[in-house]
Amino acid sequence: MFTSVLMIEKPLTSDDVDFVTTLHGDEGASFVVLMQPRGDQADVLLRAIDDVALGELRDAVREGDVPEGAAAQAPARLALEHSLASLRAAGCQASGQVVEDHPLDRLKAVVDESGADEVIVLTAPHYVEEFFHRDWASRARHKVGVPVLKLFAHSE
């Protein structure tokens, strides 16, 4: 069985589930999902710049309205439960947790604990962070010791 640590920042869509569960063909898949809620490490200004770069001006204006920190924990738990249920419904083993502190340290620990074969960072585009290699995937490549695949999440 192929084990992937899946780092997400929003609930998986049905397209996301189809995408990640078919990456390795017919080989069985097991996922450890790390839900990264919005918090101190997600800079409002950088998100607004990304929204503008994507032509999503309305989203840029509303960046300050999105829950962060402690207020983001409950929505993150719901997103995690939805994502785990979706992966299980697709026939995969799935467990997970909401990341509260030091996401890259937690990612490394989960990779080591689970004996993961790879890390998949499934995220919306973050152009500013990607340009400076400060996005989760770029930073994880230097820390986890297994291949890191960056995929862009679908939206419904």
Backbone as a ProteinNet text record, in pm:
[ID]
protein_1_A
[PRIMARY]
MFTSVLMIEKPLTSDDVDFVTTLHGDEGASFVVLMQPRGDQADVLLRAIDDVALGELRDAVREGDVPEGAAAQAPARLALEHSLASLRAAGCQASGQVVEDHPLDRLKAVVDESGADEVIVLTAPHYVEEFFHRDWASRARHKVGVPVLKLFAHSE
[TERTIARY]
84.9	0	89.1	50.9	124.8	69.4	155.4	112	154.7	56.8	81.9	36.4	118.8	75.7	22.6	-100.9	-171	-193.4	-125.6	-140	-238.8	-347.3	-452.1	-483	-550.7	-591.5	-740.2	-811	-956.5	-1010.4	-1140.8	-1195.5	-1168.6	-1145.9	-1126.6	-1256.9	-1248.2	-1364	-1365.8	-1472.5	-1478	-1369.1	-1339.2	-1231	-1095.2	-1074.9	-949.4	-933.7	-1040.7	-1036.7	-1004.8	-1072.5	-1044.3	-898.5	-849.1	-712.4	-609.6	-618.2	-515.4	-528.3	-649.2	-665.4	-627.4	-610.4	-572	-427.8	-352.7	-214.1	-125.8	-152.3	-65.6	-136.3	-229.7	-297.5	-380.1	-366.5	-448.3	-390.6	-272.8	-212.2	-298.2	-318.2	-396.6	-334.3	-418.3	-368.9	-414.5	-323.6	-351.2	-308.7	-391.6	-363.4	-362.4	-265.5	-265.6	-283.8	-397.5	-432.8	-398.7	-325	-294.9	-369.1	-464.9	-543.5	-475	-431.2	-363	-463.1	-515.2	-609.4	-537	-612.8	-552.5	-513.4	-398.8	-351.2	-242.2	-158.5	-54.2	39.3	65.9	158.9	98.6	-30.5	-95.5	-118.2	-31.4	-34.5	-148.8	-230.1	-346	-302.9	-196.4	-149.8	-107.6	-33.4	8.5	-111.6	-211.4	-332	-404.9	-412.1	-479.8	-405.9	-272.9	-195.1	-220.7	-224.8	-256.5	-393.9	-492.1	-627.7	-626.3	-554.7	-545.8	-478.2	-369.5	-298.3	-387.9	-479.6	-572.4	-696.3	-705.6	-821.7	-943.3	-923.5	-1034.3	-1039.2	-1074.7	-1072.1	-1168.5	-1284.8	-1380.9	-1323.3	-1250.4	-1188	-1080.6	-1006.2	-900.2	-958.1	-1072.9	-1137.7	-1184.8	-1225	-1280.8	-1177.6	-1049.3	-948.1	-952.8	-979.1	-982.8	-1102.5	-1202.9	-1324.2	-1313.6	-1210.9	-1195.9	-1139.1	-1200.3	-1151.9	-1006	-931.9	-791.9	-765	-650.7	-610.6	-710.2	-746.2	-838.1	-975.1	-1020.4	-1151.2	-1152.9	-1036.2	-1029	-1027.9	-1014.6	-1002.7	-1129.4	-1245.5	-1370.2	-1396.1	-1386.4	-1403.8	-1298.9	-1177.6	-1072.6	-1106.8	-1160.7	-1200	-1311.6	-1407.7	-1515.3	-1460.8	-1369.5	-1308.6	-1230	-1160.8	-1085	-1178.2	-1284	-1378.4	-1442	-1480.7	-1537	-1435.5	-1311.9	-1207.2	-1177.6	-1169.9	-1145.3	-1259.4	-1382.8	-1498.7	-1497.2	-1458.5	-1453	-1346.6	-1230.8	-1125	-1166.2	-1229.7	-1275.7	-1383.4	-1472.8	-1577.8	-1518.8	-1400	-1332.2	-1252.7	-1261.4	-1196.8	-1056.7	-1017.9	-883.2	-886.4	-775.5	-758.4	-723.6	-780	-753	-764	-663.8	-665.7	-612.8	-623.7	-574.2	-586.2	-539.9	-542.3	-533.1	-580.9	-565.5	-429.9	-352.3	-220.4	-238	-189.7	-208.4	-83.3	32.3	156.8	264.5	354.3	471.7	438	369.7	323	432.9	547.6	652.8	713.5	723	770.1	671.3	542.4	439.4	440.1	456.3	462.5	577.4	694.3	810.9	783.2	724.4	694.2	595.3	492.9	392.1	453.3	539.2	607.5	687.9	762.6	844.3	758.6	651.9	565.7	491.6	447.7	364.7	446.3	574.9	655.7	607.5	563.6	504.2	601.2	544.8	622.1	637.5	544.9	548	463.4	482.4	398.3	331.5	201.6	127.6	76.6	116.1	64.7	-40.2	-164.9	-277	-327.6	-305	-328.9	-376.4	-432.6	-461.3	-328.7	-321.2	-196.5	-166	-41.4	7.8	130.2	105.6	211.8	326.8	299.5	406.3	494.1	431.5	507.7	584.2	523.2	590.2	710.5	696	805.5	929.1	907	1017.7	1046.3	981.5	998.6	968.7	864.4	821.9	689.3	641.4	517.5	546.6	439.7	454.8	535.3	509.2	578.5	728.3	764.7	907.3	978.9	916.3	978.2	984	881.2	878.1	985.8	1017.3	1118.6	1252.9	1280.5	1407.9	1401.1	1284.7	1267.2	1225.5	1144.6	1077.1	1149.5	1238.8	1314.3	1243.3	1126.3	1055.8	1014.7	978.4	934.8	813.5	811.8	701.8	640.9	512.3	438.9	345.2	350.6	261	152.3	28.4	-86.7	-177.5	-245.7	-340.1	-479.2	-541.7	-674.2	-778.7	-881.5	-995.5	-1094.2	-1179.4	-1284.1	-1419.5	-1518.8	-1654.5	-1746.1
-118.1	0	123.9	221.4	346	446.4	504.5	599.8	740.6	830.3	970.9	1057.2	1153.7	1257.3	1369.7	1405.1	1503.6	1629.3	1738.1	1864.8	1950.5	1991.5	2069.1	2193.7	2289.1	2411.2	2438.8	2350.8	2360.6	2220.1	2198.5	2064.2	2012.1	1882.6	1820.8	1821.7	1855.6	1844.5	1703.1	1665.8	1533.6	1520.4	1629.3	1626	1605.3	1669.7	1651.5	1505.4	1446.7	1307.8	1216.5	1236.6	1155.9	1170.9	1291.8	1320.9	1249	1267.2	1209.2	1058.5	1004.9	859.8	781.8	847.8	777.8	805.2	876.3	909.7	787.1	681.2	563.6	442.3	467.4	358.1	272.1	141.3	46.4	11.6	62.8	33.9	95.1	21.4	71.8	197.6	285.2	412	434	488.9	528.4	674.5	754.3	896.8	937.4	1020.1	1090.8	1236.9	1293	1428	1527	1630.3	1739.9	1862.3	1906.4	2024.9	2145.6	2236.9	2358.2	2473	2508.2	2620.1	2751.7	2849.7	2981.5	3033.6	3097.9	3148.2	3249.6	3262.4	3363.6	3347.8	3222.9	3202	3236.4	3257	3293.2	3444	3515.6	3661	3714.4	3800.1	3856.6	3933	4009.1	4086.6	3995.6	3890.3	3797.7	3730.7	3693.5	3631.8	3731	3855.6	3958.1	3979.8	3981.5	3996.2	3878	3756.9	3639	3652.8	3699	3717.8	3815.9	3925.5	4025.1	3963.5	3888.3	3825.1	3727.3	3664.3	3569.8	3638.2	3770.3	3843.9	3831.5	3789.8	3770.5	3888.2	4003.2	4126.2	4123.2	4062.8	4054.9	3975.1	3867.9	3788.3	3868.1	3950.3	4030.8	4125	4182.9	4275.6	4203.1	4077.1	4002.1	3923	3931.9	3852.8	3873.9	3995.1	4023.3	3962.7	3916.6	3860.5	3710.6	3645.9	3501.5	3471.1	3376.8	3346	3299.3	3341.7	3301.8	3264.1	3203.5	3167.7	3075.1	3105.5	3020.5	3010	3117.7	3116	3022.7	2988.2	2899.8	2751.6	2719.8	2579.8	2497.6	2549.9	2474	2448.5	2549.1	2521	2422.7	2428.5	2336	2192.1	2173.6	2038.2	1982.3	2067	2023.3	1989.1	2070.9	2045.5	1914.4	1889	1764.7	1643.9	1649.4	1536.9	1509.6	1615.1	1600.1	1533	1577.8	1525	1379	1344.3	1205	1115.1	1160.1	1081.8	1062.3	1165.4	1155.6	1055.7	1057.2	961.8	818.8	801.6	667.3	616.6	706.1	667.2	624.7	674.2	636.6	506.9	445.4	317.3	324.2	438.1	455.2	455	418.2	436.8	582.8	644.1	785.4	818.7	890.2	946.1	1087.8	1165.1	1301.3	1381.8	1504.9	1596.6	1739.2	1829.7	1972.3	2013.4	2083.2	2128.6	2258.9	2260.9	2379.1	2465.2	2403.8	2479.6	2419.7	2501.6	2458.7	2352.8	2390.4	2293.2	2208.6	2264.2	2184.8	2085	2122	2026.9	1912.4	1945.5	1841.1	1752.1	1812.6	1735.9	1636	1679.9	1591.4	1478.1	1509.2	1406.7	1304.2	1349.6	1258.3	1170.6	1227.1	1147.4	1036.8	1071.4	973.2	867.9	911.9	819.9	723.2	772	690.4	610.3	640	574.6	612.2	735.4	781.5	768.4	740.9	731.5	866.5	958	1089.2	1187	1313.8	1421.3	1486	1509.5	1583.8	1711.7	1824.7	1953.3	1995.6	1996.1	2030.3	2167.4	2266.2	2404.1	2488.7	2601.9	2702.5	2766.9	2828.3	2897.4	3011.9	3020.4	3128.8	3186.5	3272.1	3317	3387.4	3473.7	3547.5	3450.3	3364	3267.2	3171.2	3127.7	3035.8	3102.2	3227.1	3299	3301.8	3322.2	3327.2	3191.7	3086.6	2950.2	2943.7	3014.1	3014.2	2939.7	2876.8	2799.4	2667.8	2599.4	2477.3	2371.1	2350.6	2244.4	2273	2393.8	2428.2	2411.9	2456.2	2445.9	2301.1	2222.1	2082	1999.4	2032.5	1955.9	1952.6	2052.3	2059.8	1997.2	1945	1901.8	1755.8	1700.9	1574.6	1447.7	1453.4	1335	1237.7	1274.2	1193.8	1288.3	1234.6	1323.2	1407.2	1532.3	1624.5	1665.3	1639.7	1672.9	1788.2	1891	2004.9	1998.9	1999.3	1997.3	2115.5	2165.3	2272.5	2214.5	2259.8	2214.1	2261.9	2180.9	2217	2296.2	2369.4	2439.2	2399.1	2395.1	2358.6	2475.7
0	0	0	-78.8	-92.1	8.1	90.9	193.4	155.8	152.3	121.9	238.9	273.8	367.1	280	301.4	219.1	300.6	263	333.7	256.3	323.8	257.8	339.3	274.6	344.9	331.1	257.7	245.8	221.1	236.1	218.1	76.9	67	-63.5	-142	-268.7	-357.7	-414.8	-481.3	-544	-650.4	-722.3	-821.3	-754	-639.5	-565.1	-523.8	-471.3	-427	-544.4	-656.8	-776	-817.9	-813.2	-855.5	-768.4	-635.8	-548.7	-534	-546.8	-530.1	-654.5	-766	-889.4	-930.5	-850.2	-885.1	-906.1	-832.8	-837.7	-895.7	-985.7	-1055.4	-962.5	-978.2	-902.2	-766	-734.5	-605	-494.1	-387.9	-276.4	-217.7	-165.7	-114.1	29.7	106.5	243.4	256.8	322.3	336.4	483.2	517.2	644.4	605.9	642.5	600.3	710.8	672.7	763.7	713.5	791.2	756.7	817	731.7	776	778.6	897.7	902.2	878.3	842.1	824.7	961.5	967	1094.7	1074.8	1173.7	1170.5	1051.8	1009.3	900.5	764.5	755.7	629	626.8	562.6	562	475.5	533.3	463.6	338.8	347.5	232.7	117.8	147.5	41.3	-24.5	55.7	-1.7	-90.5	-48	-128.9	-261.2	-257.2	-381.1	-473.3	-417.6	-499.4	-562.9	-485.7	-539.6	-656	-641.5	-748.4	-871	-849.3	-960.5	-1036	-965.3	-1027.5	-1083.8	-1067	-1116.3	-1028	-905.3	-811.9	-715.4	-768.2	-689.3	-571.8	-590.9	-479.7	-363.6	-395.9	-289.9	-217.4	-291.1	-229.2	-124.5	-153.7	-60.6	65.4	51.4	164.5	243.9	212	282.8	433.9	478	620.9	692	617.6	676.7	705.8	655.6	671.1	809.7	884.4	1019	1018	1117.7	1131.7	1275.3	1297.6	1432.6	1499.2	1623.8	1700.6	1634.2	1569.2	1502.5	1382.3	1330.6	1213.5	1251.5	1378.5	1420.8	1393.8	1429.4	1408.7	1260	1172.9	1030.3	977.5	1030.4	986.6	1024.9	1144.2	1186.9	1098.3	1065.1	974.9	836.9	786.7	655.6	657.5	766.7	779.6	780	859.9	866.7	730.3	660.5	525.9	433.1	438.5	350.3	380.5	508.7	546.7	500.3	519.6	475.5	324.2	251.3	104.6	59.2	122.6	87.6	121.4	236.3	275.3	180.6	138.1	43.5	-90.4	-122.3	-246.1	-229.5	-110.1	-87.1	-30	20.6	75.7	227.8	285.9	429.4	450.2	553.5	576.6	724.5	772.8	907.3	893.6	998.8	985.4	1111.8	1101	1213.9	1163.8	1247.1	1220.5	1277.3	1197.5	1240.8	1316.9	1440	1522.5	1532.1	1542.2	1556.1	1466.7	1419.6	1344.9	1238.8	1132.9	1034	971.6	944.3	881.3	979.9	1106.1	1206.3	1220.9	1222.5	1233.7	1110	992.7	868	873.9	914.3	924.8	1021.9	1137	1236.6	1182	1111.7	1055.7	947.2	864.4	761.7	828.6	932.1	1002.9	1072.2	1142.6	1217.2	1125.3	1011.1	922	821.2	809.5	706.4	567	550.3	424.3	307.3	191.2	67.8	-0.2	28.2	-36.1	44.1	10.8	62.9	-57.1	-45.8	-147.3	-81.7	-136.6	-90.2	-192.1	-149.2	-235.8	-193.3	-276.9	-235.7	-353.1	-320.6	-423.3	-462.2	-579.2	-616.2	-519.2	-482.3	-397.3	-467.2	-563.7	-653.6	-584.2	-490.4	-423.4	-344.5	-265.9	-187.6	-277.7	-387.5	-479.6	-545.4	-582.8	-646.7	-556.4	-427.1	-332.3	-266.9	-315.2	-263.1	-113.4	-71.8	67.8	85.2	-21.4	-13.2	59.8	102.3	182	109.8	-17.7	-91.4	-100.8	-135.5	-147.4	-13.7	91.2	223.2	270.4	239.1	282.2	212.7	89.1	14.8	86.5	165.3	236.4	375.4	411.3	549.5	565.8	476.4	506.2	463.5	367.5	329.1	237	185.6	85.1	-27.5	-143.7	-252.4	-211.7	-257.9	-230.3	-363.2	-377.1	-498.1	-467.1	-550.3	-530.8	-638	-593.3	-683	-650.9	-751.8	-728.5	-705.5	-598.4	-560.3	-659.3	-675.2	-757.3	-671.5	-734.5	-657.4	-713.8	-625.7	-668.6	-646.3
[MASK]
++++++++++++++++++++++++++++++++++++++++++++++++++++++++++++++++++++++++++++++++++++++++++++++++++++++++++++++++++++++++++++++++++++++++++++++++++++++++++++

